[in-house]
Coordinates of C-alpha atoms in Angstrom, one line a residue:
M1 CA 13.0 98.5 -23.1
L2 CA 13.2 100.3 -26.2
F3 CA 15.8 98.1 -27.6
E4 CA 13.4 95.1 -27.1
S5 CA 11.2 96.6 -30.0
F6 CA 14.0 97.3 -32.7
G7 CA 14.6 95.0 -35.6
T8 CA 17.7 94.1 -37.2
D9 CA 18.2 97.7 -38.9
S10 CA 17.8 99.4 -35.7
F11 CA 20.1 97.1 -34.0
L12 CA 22.9 97.9 -36.4
L13 CA 22.0 101.8 -36.3
I14 CA 22.3 101.5 -32.3
T15 CA 25.9 99.5 -32.8
A16 CA 27.2 102.1 -35.3
L17 CA 26.2 105.2 -32.9
L18 CA 28.0 103.3 -30.0
F19 CA 31.0 102.8 -31.9
F20 CA 30.7 106.6 -33.1
S21 CA 30.5 107.5 -29.6
G22 CA 33.3 105.4 -28.6
I23 CA 35.5 107.1 -31.1
L24 CA 34.6 110.6 -30.0
V25 CA 35.4 109.7 -26.6
A26 CA 38.7 108.5 -27.5
R27 CA 39.4 111.5 -29.4
F28 CA 38.4 113.8 -26.4
S29 CA 39.8 112.0 -23.5
S30 CA 43.0 113.2 -23.5
R31 CA 41.9 116.8 -23.8
W32 CA 39.7 116.2 -21.1
G33 CA 42.3 114.7 -18.7
I34 CA 40.0 111.7 -18.4
P35 CA 41.0 108.2 -19.2
S36 CA 38.8 107.0 -22.3
L37 CA 37.8 103.5 -20.5
V38 CA 35.9 105.6 -17.7
L39 CA 33.9 107.4 -20.7
F40 CA 33.5 104.3 -22.6
I41 CA 31.6 102.7 -19.4
L42 CA 29.7 105.8 -19.0
V43 CA 28.4 105.5 -22.6
G44 CA 27.4 102.1 -21.7
M45 CA 25.7 103.3 -18.5
L46 CA 24.0 106.1 -20.4
V47 CA 22.1 104.1 -22.9
G48 CA 21.5 101.2 -20.2
S49 CA 18.1 100.8 -18.6
D50 CA 18.9 103.1 -15.8
G51 CA 19.9 105.8 -18.2
L52 CA 18.1 106.5 -21.5
G53 CA 16.7 103.0 -21.6
L54 CA 17.6 102.3 -24.9
I55 CA 19.4 98.8 -23.9
Y56 CA 18.6 96.4 -21.4
F57 CA 21.6 93.9 -20.7
D58 CA 22.1 91.8 -17.6
N59 CA 23.4 88.8 -19.0
A60 CA 27.0 88.2 -17.0
R61 CA 27.7 85.2 -18.9
T62 CA 27.7 87.1 -22.3
A63 CA 29.5 90.1 -21.1
Q64 CA 32.2 87.5 -19.5
I65 CA 32.7 85.9 -23.1
I66 CA 32.7 89.2 -24.7
G67 CA 35.3 90.4 -22.2
V68 CA 37.8 87.6 -22.4
F69 CA 37.7 87.9 -26.1
A70 CA 38.4 91.4 -26.0
L71 CA 41.3 90.9 -23.5
V72 CA 42.9 88.4 -25.8
I73 CA 42.8 91.1 -28.5
I74 CA 44.1 93.9 -26.2
L75 CA 46.8 91.6 -24.8
F76 CA 48.1 90.7 -28.2
E77 CA 48.3 94.1 -29.4
G78 CA 50.1 95.2 -26.4
G79 CA 52.7 92.2 -26.6
L80 CA 53.1 93.1 -30.5
H81 CA 54.6 96.7 -29.4
T82 CA 56.4 95.6 -26.5
K83 CA 60.2 95.8 -27.3
W84 CA 62.2 92.8 -25.5
T85 CA 65.3 94.8 -25.4
T86 CA 63.4 97.2 -23.2
V87 CA 61.4 94.5 -21.0
R88 CA 64.5 92.3 -20.6
S89 CA 66.2 94.5 -18.0
V90 CA 62.8 94.9 -15.9
A91 CA 61.7 91.2 -16.4
G92 CA 62.7 90.1 -12.8
A93 CA 60.7 92.9 -11.3
S94 CA 57.9 92.6 -13.5
L95 CA 57.5 88.7 -12.9
S96 CA 57.5 89.5 -9.1
L97 CA 55.0 92.3 -9.4
A98 CA 52.8 90.2 -11.3
T99 CA 53.0 87.1 -9.0
L100 CA 53.9 87.9 -5.5
G101 CA 52.7 91.6 -5.9
V102 CA 49.2 90.2 -6.8
L103 CA 49.3 87.7 -4.1
I104 CA 50.1 90.3 -1.6
T105 CA 47.7 92.9 -2.9
S106 CA 44.7 90.5 -3.1
T107 CA 45.7 89.3 0.4
V108 CA 45.6 92.9 2.1
V109 CA 42.6 93.8 0.3
G110 CA 40.6 90.7 0.9
F111 CA 41.3 90.6 4.5
L112 CA 40.4 93.9 5.2
A113 CA 37.0 93.4 2.9
Y114 CA 36.0 90.5 5.0
I115 CA 35.9 93.0 7.9
I116 CA 34.4 96.0 6.3
L117 CA 32.0 94.0 4.2
D118 CA 30.6 91.6 6.7
I119 CA 31.2 88.7 4.5
T120 CA 32.9 85.4 5.1
L121 CA 36.8 85.4 5.0
L122 CA 36.8 83.2 1.4
E123 CA 34.5 85.8 0.1
G124 CA 36.8 88.8 1.1
L125 CA 39.8 87.3 -0.3
L126 CA 37.7 86.5 -3.5
F127 CA 37.2 90.3 -3.6
G128 CA 40.9 90.8 -3.3
A129 CA 41.7 88.4 -5.9
I130 CA 39.4 90.1 -8.4
V131 CA 41.0 93.5 -8.1
G132 CA 44.6 92.3 -7.2
S133 CA 46.1 92.6 -11.0
T134 CA 46.4 95.8 -12.8
D135 CA 44.7 96.1 -16.2
A136 CA 46.5 95.7 -19.6
A137 CA 43.9 97.7 -21.2
A138 CA 44.0 100.5 -18.9
V139 CA 47.8 100.6 -18.6
F140 CA 48.5 100.3 -22.4
A141 CA 46.0 103.1 -22.9
A142 CA 47.4 105.2 -20.1
L143 CA 51.0 104.9 -21.0
K144 CA 50.8 104.9 -24.9
E145 CA 51.5 108.7 -25.5
R146 CA 52.7 109.7 -22.1
N147 CA 56.5 110.8 -21.9
I148 CA 57.3 108.3 -19.0
K149 CA 60.8 107.0 -18.5
A150 CA 61.3 103.8 -20.5
K151 CA 62.0 101.8 -17.4
M152 CA 58.6 102.7 -15.7
G153 CA 56.8 102.2 -18.9
A154 CA 58.4 98.7 -19.3
T155 CA 57.8 97.8 -15.9
L156 CA 54.4 98.6 -15.8
E157 CA 53.3 97.4 -19.2
A158 CA 55.3 93.9 -18.6
E159 CA 53.7 93.6 -15.2
S160 CA 50.1 94.3 -16.6
G161 CA 50.5 91.9 -19.4
T162 CA 51.7 88.9 -17.2
N163 CA 49.7 89.5 -13.9
D164 CA 46.2 88.8 -15.4
P165 CA 47.0 84.7 -15.1
M166 CA 47.7 85.1 -11.2
A167 CA 44.6 87.0 -10.7
V168 CA 42.4 84.6 -12.7
F169 CA 43.8 81.6 -10.9
L170 CA 43.3 83.2 -7.6
T171 CA 39.7 84.2 -8.3
L172 CA 39.1 80.4 -9.7
S173 CA 40.4 78.9 -7.1
L174 CA 38.8 80.8 -4.6
I175 CA 35.3 80.3 -6.1
E176 CA 35.9 76.6 -6.2
L177 CA 36.9 76.6 -2.6
I178 CA 33.5 78.3 -1.8
I179 CA 31.6 76.2 -3.7
M180 CA 33.4 72.8 -3.2
E181 CA 33.6 71.9 0.7
N182 CA 36.4 69.3 -0.2
S183 CA 38.6 71.7 -1.8
S184 CA 41.9 72.7 -0.5
I185 CA 44.2 75.6 -1.6
W186 CA 47.4 73.4 -1.1
M187 CA 46.0 70.8 -3.9
M188 CA 45.7 74.0 -6.1
I189 CA 49.3 75.1 -5.8
P190 CA 50.7 72.5 -8.2
N191 CA 48.0 73.6 -10.7
F192 CA 49.0 77.0 -10.7
F193 CA 52.8 76.1 -11.8
L194 CA 51.2 73.9 -14.4
Q195 CA 49.0 76.9 -15.8
M196 CA 52.1 79.2 -15.8
G197 CA 54.6 76.8 -17.2
L198 CA 52.0 75.8 -19.9
G199 CA 51.3 79.3 -20.6
L200 CA 55.0 80.3 -20.9
V201 CA 56.0 77.1 -23.3
L202 CA 53.1 77.2 -25.5
G203 CA 52.8 80.9 -26.0
F204 CA 56.6 80.8 -27.2
V205 CA 56.0 77.8 -29.3
F206 CA 52.7 79.7 -30.8
G207 CA 54.9 82.7 -31.2
K208 CA 57.5 81.2 -33.4
I209 CA 55.1 79.1 -35.3
A210 CA 53.1 82.3 -36.1
S211 CA 56.2 84.4 -37.1
F212 CA 57.3 81.4 -39.3
S213 CA 53.8 81.0 -41.0
I214 CA 53.6 84.8 -41.4
N215 CA 56.8 85.0 -43.3
H216 CA 56.4 81.8 -45.5
I217 CA 53.0 81.4 -46.3
K218 CA 51.9 83.2 -49.7
L219 CA 48.4 84.6 -49.4
D220 CA 46.6 86.3 -52.4
S221 CA 45.9 89.5 -50.3
S222 CA 48.1 91.3 -48.2
A223 CA 44.9 92.0 -46.4
L224 CA 44.8 88.5 -44.9
Y225 CA 48.0 88.7 -43.1
P226 CA 46.9 90.8 -40.2
I227 CA 43.8 88.4 -40.0
F228 CA 46.1 85.4 -40.0
S229 CA 47.8 87.1 -37.0
V230 CA 44.7 87.4 -34.9
A231 CA 43.5 83.7 -35.9
F232 CA 47.1 82.7 -34.2
A233 CA 46.2 84.9 -31.0
L234 CA 42.8 83.3 -30.6
I235 CA 44.1 79.7 -31.4
T236 CA 46.9 80.4 -28.7
Y237 CA 44.4 81.3 -26.1
S238 CA 42.0 78.5 -26.7
A239 CA 44.5 75.7 -27.3
T240 CA 46.5 76.8 -24.2
A241 CA 43.5 77.0 -22.1
F242 CA 41.8 73.9 -23.3
I243 CA 44.9 71.7 -22.0
G244 CA 44.8 73.6 -18.6
G245 CA 47.2 76.5 -19.3
S246 CA 47.0 80.2 -18.8
G247 CA 46.0 81.4 -22.2
F248 CA 46.3 84.9 -21.2
L249 CA 49.9 84.7 -20.4
A250 CA 50.2 82.6 -23.5
V251 CA 48.9 85.3 -25.8
Y252 CA 51.1 88.1 -24.3
I253 CA 54.2 85.6 -24.7
A254 CA 53.5 84.7 -28.4
A255 CA 52.5 88.3 -29.0
L256 CA 56.1 89.4 -27.6
V257 CA 57.9 86.8 -29.8
I258 CA 55.9 87.6 -32.9
G259 CA 56.5 91.6 -32.5
N260 CA 60.3 91.1 -31.9
S261 CA 60.5 89.0 -35.1
E262 CA 61.2 90.0 -38.6
L263 CA 57.8 89.9 -40.2
T264 CA 56.5 90.4 -43.8
Y265 CA 53.7 92.9 -43.7
R266 CA 54.7 94.4 -40.5
Y267 CA 53.1 97.4 -40.6
S268 CA 49.9 96.4 -41.8
I269 CA 49.6 93.7 -39.2
F270 CA 50.7 96.2 -36.5
Q271 CA 48.1 98.8 -37.8
F272 CA 45.3 96.3 -38.0
N273 CA 45.5 95.2 -34.5
E274 CA 46.1 98.5 -32.8
G275 CA 42.7 99.5 -34.7
F276 CA 41.1 95.8 -33.8
A277 CA 42.1 96.5 -30.3
W278 CA 40.7 100.0 -30.0
M279 CA 37.4 98.4 -31.2
A280 CA 37.5 95.5 -28.5
Q281 CA 38.2 98.3 -26.2
I282 CA 35.0 100.1 -27.0
L283 CA 32.8 97.2 -27.1
M284 CA 34.0 95.7 -23.9
F285 CA 33.8 98.8 -21.9
I286 CA 30.3 99.8 -23.2
I287 CA 29.2 96.1 -22.6
L288 CA 30.5 96.2 -19.1
G289 CA 28.7 99.8 -18.5
L290 CA 25.4 98.2 -19.8
L291 CA 26.1 95.5 -17.1
A292 CA 26.1 98.0 -14.3
F293 CA 23.0 99.4 -12.8
P294 CA 23.6 103.1 -11.5
G295 CA 20.7 102.7 -9.4
Q296 CA 22.4 99.8 -7.6
L297 CA 25.8 101.2 -7.8
F298 CA 25.4 104.8 -6.5
T299 CA 23.9 103.9 -3.4
M300 CA 25.3 105.1 0.1
D301 CA 26.3 101.9 1.1
I302 CA 28.2 100.9 -2.0
M303 CA 29.7 104.2 -2.5
V304 CA 31.1 104.3 1.3
N305 CA 32.6 101.0 1.3
G306 CA 33.6 101.1 -2.4
L307 CA 35.5 104.5 -1.4
L308 CA 37.2 102.7 1.7
L309 CA 38.3 99.6 -0.1
S310 CA 39.6 102.0 -3.3
A311 CA 41.9 104.0 -0.6
I312 CA 42.9 100.7 0.9
L313 CA 43.8 99.2 -2.5
I314 CA 45.5 102.5 -3.7
L315 CA 47.3 103.8 -0.5
V316 CA 48.0 100.5 1.2
A317 CA 47.9 97.4 -0.4
R318 CA 49.6 98.4 -3.4
P319 CA 52.3 100.3 -2.2
V320 CA 53.0 97.4 0.2
A321 CA 53.0 94.9 -2.5
V322 CA 55.5 97.0 -4.7
F323 CA 57.9 97.8 -2.0
I324 CA 58.0 94.1 -1.1
S325 CA 57.9 92.6 -4.3
T326 CA 61.0 94.8 -5.6
I327 CA 63.3 94.4 -2.5
K328 CA 66.8 94.2 -3.7
M329 CA 66.0 95.4 -7.2
K330 CA 67.5 98.4 -8.7
Y331 CA 64.6 100.9 -8.1
T332 CA 64.6 103.8 -6.3
I333 CA 62.1 105.2 -3.7
K334 CA 60.5 107.5 -6.3
E335 CA 60.4 104.9 -8.7
K336 CA 58.7 102.3 -6.5
T337 CA 56.2 105.2 -5.5
F338 CA 55.5 105.9 -9.3
I339 CA 54.9 102.1 -9.8
S340 CA 52.5 101.9 -7.0
W341 CA 50.4 105.0 -8.0
A342 CA 50.3 103.6 -11.8
G343 CA 49.0 100.2 -10.8
L344 CA 45.6 100.8 -12.7
R345 CA 42.4 98.6 -12.5
G346 CA 40.3 98.3 -15.4
A347 CA 38.6 95.7 -17.5
V348 CA 40.1 92.7 -15.8
P349 CA 38.6 93.2 -12.5
I350 CA 35.2 93.8 -13.8
V351 CA 35.3 90.8 -16.2
L352 CA 36.3 88.4 -13.3
A353 CA 33.8 90.0 -11.1
T354 CA 31.2 88.3 -13.5
F355 CA 32.7 84.7 -12.4
P356 CA 30.9 84.7 -9.3
I357 CA 27.7 85.9 -10.5
V358 CA 27.8 83.1 -13.2
E359 CA 28.5 80.4 -10.4
G360 CA 25.5 82.1 -8.5
L361 CA 27.4 83.0 -5.5
E362 CA 25.2 84.5 -2.7
N363 CA 27.0 87.9 -2.3
S364 CA 28.2 88.0 -5.9
Q365 CA 26.0 91.1 -6.9
T366 CA 27.4 93.2 -4.2
L367 CA 30.9 92.4 -4.9
F368 CA 30.3 93.0 -8.6
N369 CA 29.1 96.5 -7.7
I370 CA 31.8 97.3 -5.1
V371 CA 34.6 96.1 -7.8
F372 CA 32.9 98.3 -10.3
F373 CA 33.0 101.5 -8.1
V374 CA 37.0 100.7 -7.0
V375 CA 37.5 100.5 -10.9
L376 CA 36.1 103.8 -11.5
T377 CA 37.9 105.3 -8.7
S378 CA 41.0 103.9 -9.7
T379 CA 41.0 104.8 -13.2
L380 CA 39.6 108.4 -12.3
V381 CA 42.0 109.4 -9.7
Q382 CA 45.2 107.4 -10.9
G383 CA 44.5 107.3 -14.6
S384 CA 44.3 111.1 -14.7
T385 CA 47.3 112.1 -12.6
I386 CA 49.9 109.7 -14.1
S387 CA 51.8 112.3 -15.8
Y388 CA 51.8 115.0 -13.0
A389 CA 52.9 112.0 -10.9
A390 CA 55.8 111.3 -13.1
K391 CA 56.5 114.9 -13.4
K392 CA 56.5 115.6 -9.7
L393 CA 58.7 112.4 -9.1
K394 CA 61.0 113.6 -11.9
L395 CA 60.2 110.3 -13.9
V396 CA 59.5 112.2 -17.1
G397 CA 61.5 110.6 -20.2
P398 CA 62.0 112.1 -23.8
K399 CA 58.8 113.0 -25.7
K400 CA 57.4 110.2 -27.6
D401 CA 57.3 111.0 -31.1
I402 CA 54.6 108.9 -32.9
P403 CA 54.2 109.4 -36.6
H404 CA 50.7 110.1 -37.8
H405 CA 51.5 109.0 -41.3
S406 CA 52.1 105.8 -43.1
I407 CA 53.2 104.5 -46.7
E408 CA 51.6 101.4 -47.9
L409 CA 52.9 99.1 -50.7
I410 CA 51.0 96.4 -52.3
S411 CA 52.3 92.7 -52.5
M412 CA 55.6 93.5 -50.8
G413 CA 55.7 90.0 -49.7
K414 CA 55.7 88.6 -53.3
A415 CA 58.2 91.2 -54.7
S416 CA 60.5 90.2 -51.6
A417 CA 60.8 93.7 -50.6
E418 CA 59.9 95.7 -47.4
M419 CA 59.4 99.2 -46.5
V420 CA 61.4 100.0 -43.4
Q421 CA 60.6 102.9 -41.2
Y422 CA 63.4 104.3 -39.0
Q423 CA 63.6 107.4 -36.7
T424 CA 66.7 108.9 -36.2
N425 CA 67.8 110.2 -33.0
A426 CA 70.9 112.3 -31.7
E427 CA 73.1 109.1 -31.3
S428 CA 72.6 107.9 -35.0
A429 CA 75.9 108.2 -36.9
I430 CA 73.7 109.3 -40.3
V431 CA 72.5 112.3 -38.7
G432 CA 74.2 115.4 -40.2
K433 CA 75.2 113.6 -43.2
R434 CA 73.9 114.0 -46.7
L435 CA 72.1 111.3 -48.4
H436 CA 74.9 110.5 -51.1
E437 CA 77.4 110.4 -48.0
V438 CA 75.7 107.5 -46.4
S439 CA 76.6 104.0 -47.5
F440 CA 73.3 102.4 -48.0
P441 CA 73.1 98.9 -49.5
N442 CA 72.9 98.8 -53.3
R443 CA 69.3 97.7 -53.2
A444 CA 68.0 100.3 -50.7
N445 CA 66.2 103.4 -51.9
I446 CA 65.2 106.3 -49.7
S447 CA 61.2 106.6 -50.8
A448 CA 60.3 109.4 -48.5
I449 CA 61.2 111.8 -45.5
I450 CA 58.6 113.0 -42.7
R451 CA 60.2 116.0 -40.9
N452 CA 57.8 117.9 -38.5
N453 CA 54.8 115.9 -40.0
H454 CA 55.7 117.3 -43.8
V455 CA 56.8 115.0 -46.6
I456 CA 60.3 115.6 -48.0
T457 CA 61.2 114.5 -51.3
P458 CA 64.8 112.9 -50.9
Y459 CA 67.6 113.5 -53.2
G460 CA 71.3 113.3 -53.1
E461 CA 72.0 116.6 -51.3
T462 CA 69.2 116.2 -48.6
E463 CA 70.7 116.5 -45.3
I464 CA 69.2 113.9 -42.6
K465 CA 68.4 115.5 -39.3
E466 CA 67.5 114.2 -35.8
G467 CA 64.0 113.3 -35.6
D468 CA 63.6 112.4 -39.4
F469 CA 61.5 109.6 -40.1
L470 CA 63.2 107.7 -43.2
Y471 CA 61.1 105.4 -45.2
I472 CA 63.3 102.8 -47.2
L473 CA 62.5 100.4 -49.6
V474 CA 64.7 97.4 -49.6
E475 CA 65.1 93.9 -50.7
S476 CA 64.3 91.5 -47.9
K477 CA 67.9 89.8 -48.2
Y478 CA 69.7 93.3 -47.9
K479 CA 67.6 94.1 -44.7
E480 CA 70.2 93.2 -42.2
E481 CA 72.9 95.2 -43.8
L482 CA 70.5 98.2 -43.9
K483 CA 69.7 97.7 -40.2
K484 CA 73.7 97.8 -39.3
V485 CA 74.0 101.1 -41.1
L486 CA 70.8 102.8 -39.5
E487 CA 71.7 101.5 -36.0
K488 CA 75.3 102.5 -36.2
K489 CA 76.1 105.3 -33.4
T490 CA 78.0 108.2 -33.5
V491 CA 81.9 108.1 -32.7
K492 CA 81.5 109.7 -29.4
E493 CA 78.6 107.0 -28.5
K494 CA 80.9 104.1 -29.4
S495 CA 84.0 105.2 -27.3
S496 CA 81.8 105.6 -24.4

């Protein structure tokens, strides 16, 4: 391969070109209607040995390590942006989907894979476990800028953030059952509750410690705070996994705690982690694309079996799991149908498919190829039609207005002051008022107003309108008083 003759400079050049390719792919994926992760994978396959031949890569162990690292970063970033007030109302359904739903999906797909692929029952169930969970990277990316109803988005994001531990547990347990003759599934049930329990408890504890540390430690540079948060994410995963808990669950719970706490340098931390998560996605999917060999993947046998199992997963197993997992919960038929369709598969199944290869199982390469094909099918078919499905099922929510602007302050923490960003809505009591008519705290100053992506210099007679982004500089001790003013609803809203 050409890559084998490259020196350090050429290696760095190839790395830079891969990242540029990933950025361009992310830029145009929404315009083309194709999920970005599929295009990232295709970039990896293109530069691999069966494509341009620039890079030869077949080390499943290395891909596994990179994949786990990237998933930690992606889960952490997703948890940071998850609002507890939104998730709380769907926590029961999400937890049921993340446990019972994964178990049902894995069992249905696994049993039919056993029949279709002519493998042992344990190997079939292993395949089912690998593809049994939805993928946080795929779901977060698919829903980030789509105007899906908040209830649907919260359910899917919470499910994808918490169902990885179940899939990991089932995958590792089934590998152990295949390798060790004396193993019993009944002996592993207590281990499941131990893993989940430790993940929940340690995730909460590490989240609280991280929030407290970020707010009270005095670092020399504001740029160190985002790195500090990532260090906590990695420590949370590794420490929890070291003592036998679910590291993925712990990371998501810790991020949920941190993201819903009052933080110094909040926006710097969030923006850094969002960019870092994008880099992790690009790296992970390109590496996974390199690990797949198109010459092996797109054979008639793999494609036929892959399409058949994809159809079973998408049209049978996932809907059955969703409808059973949400029995007696406040979801309509249309909502359950949408949740069934939006259960995207992505990086997690591909990363899990490397575990049998690392362990040297007999049919591991065949399982990997079919898992890869199932993921491509799921992301292409389901990922590109989520908005269409939501529209047809009348589950479209208000348009997400995401600001493409920022205001940076240097050494806010040392000055005991923060820049608060707040977007007004139709229910905000301050809408329609002029700035001098609003009883802001004495130590709060409106620094800027962003309206329709234009900066407005505020003064006393400036009228606040619906959809405005207000940037308010306030001393930290007056922040709660400011929040009460901003979150006050109209009289009509209060009386209802």
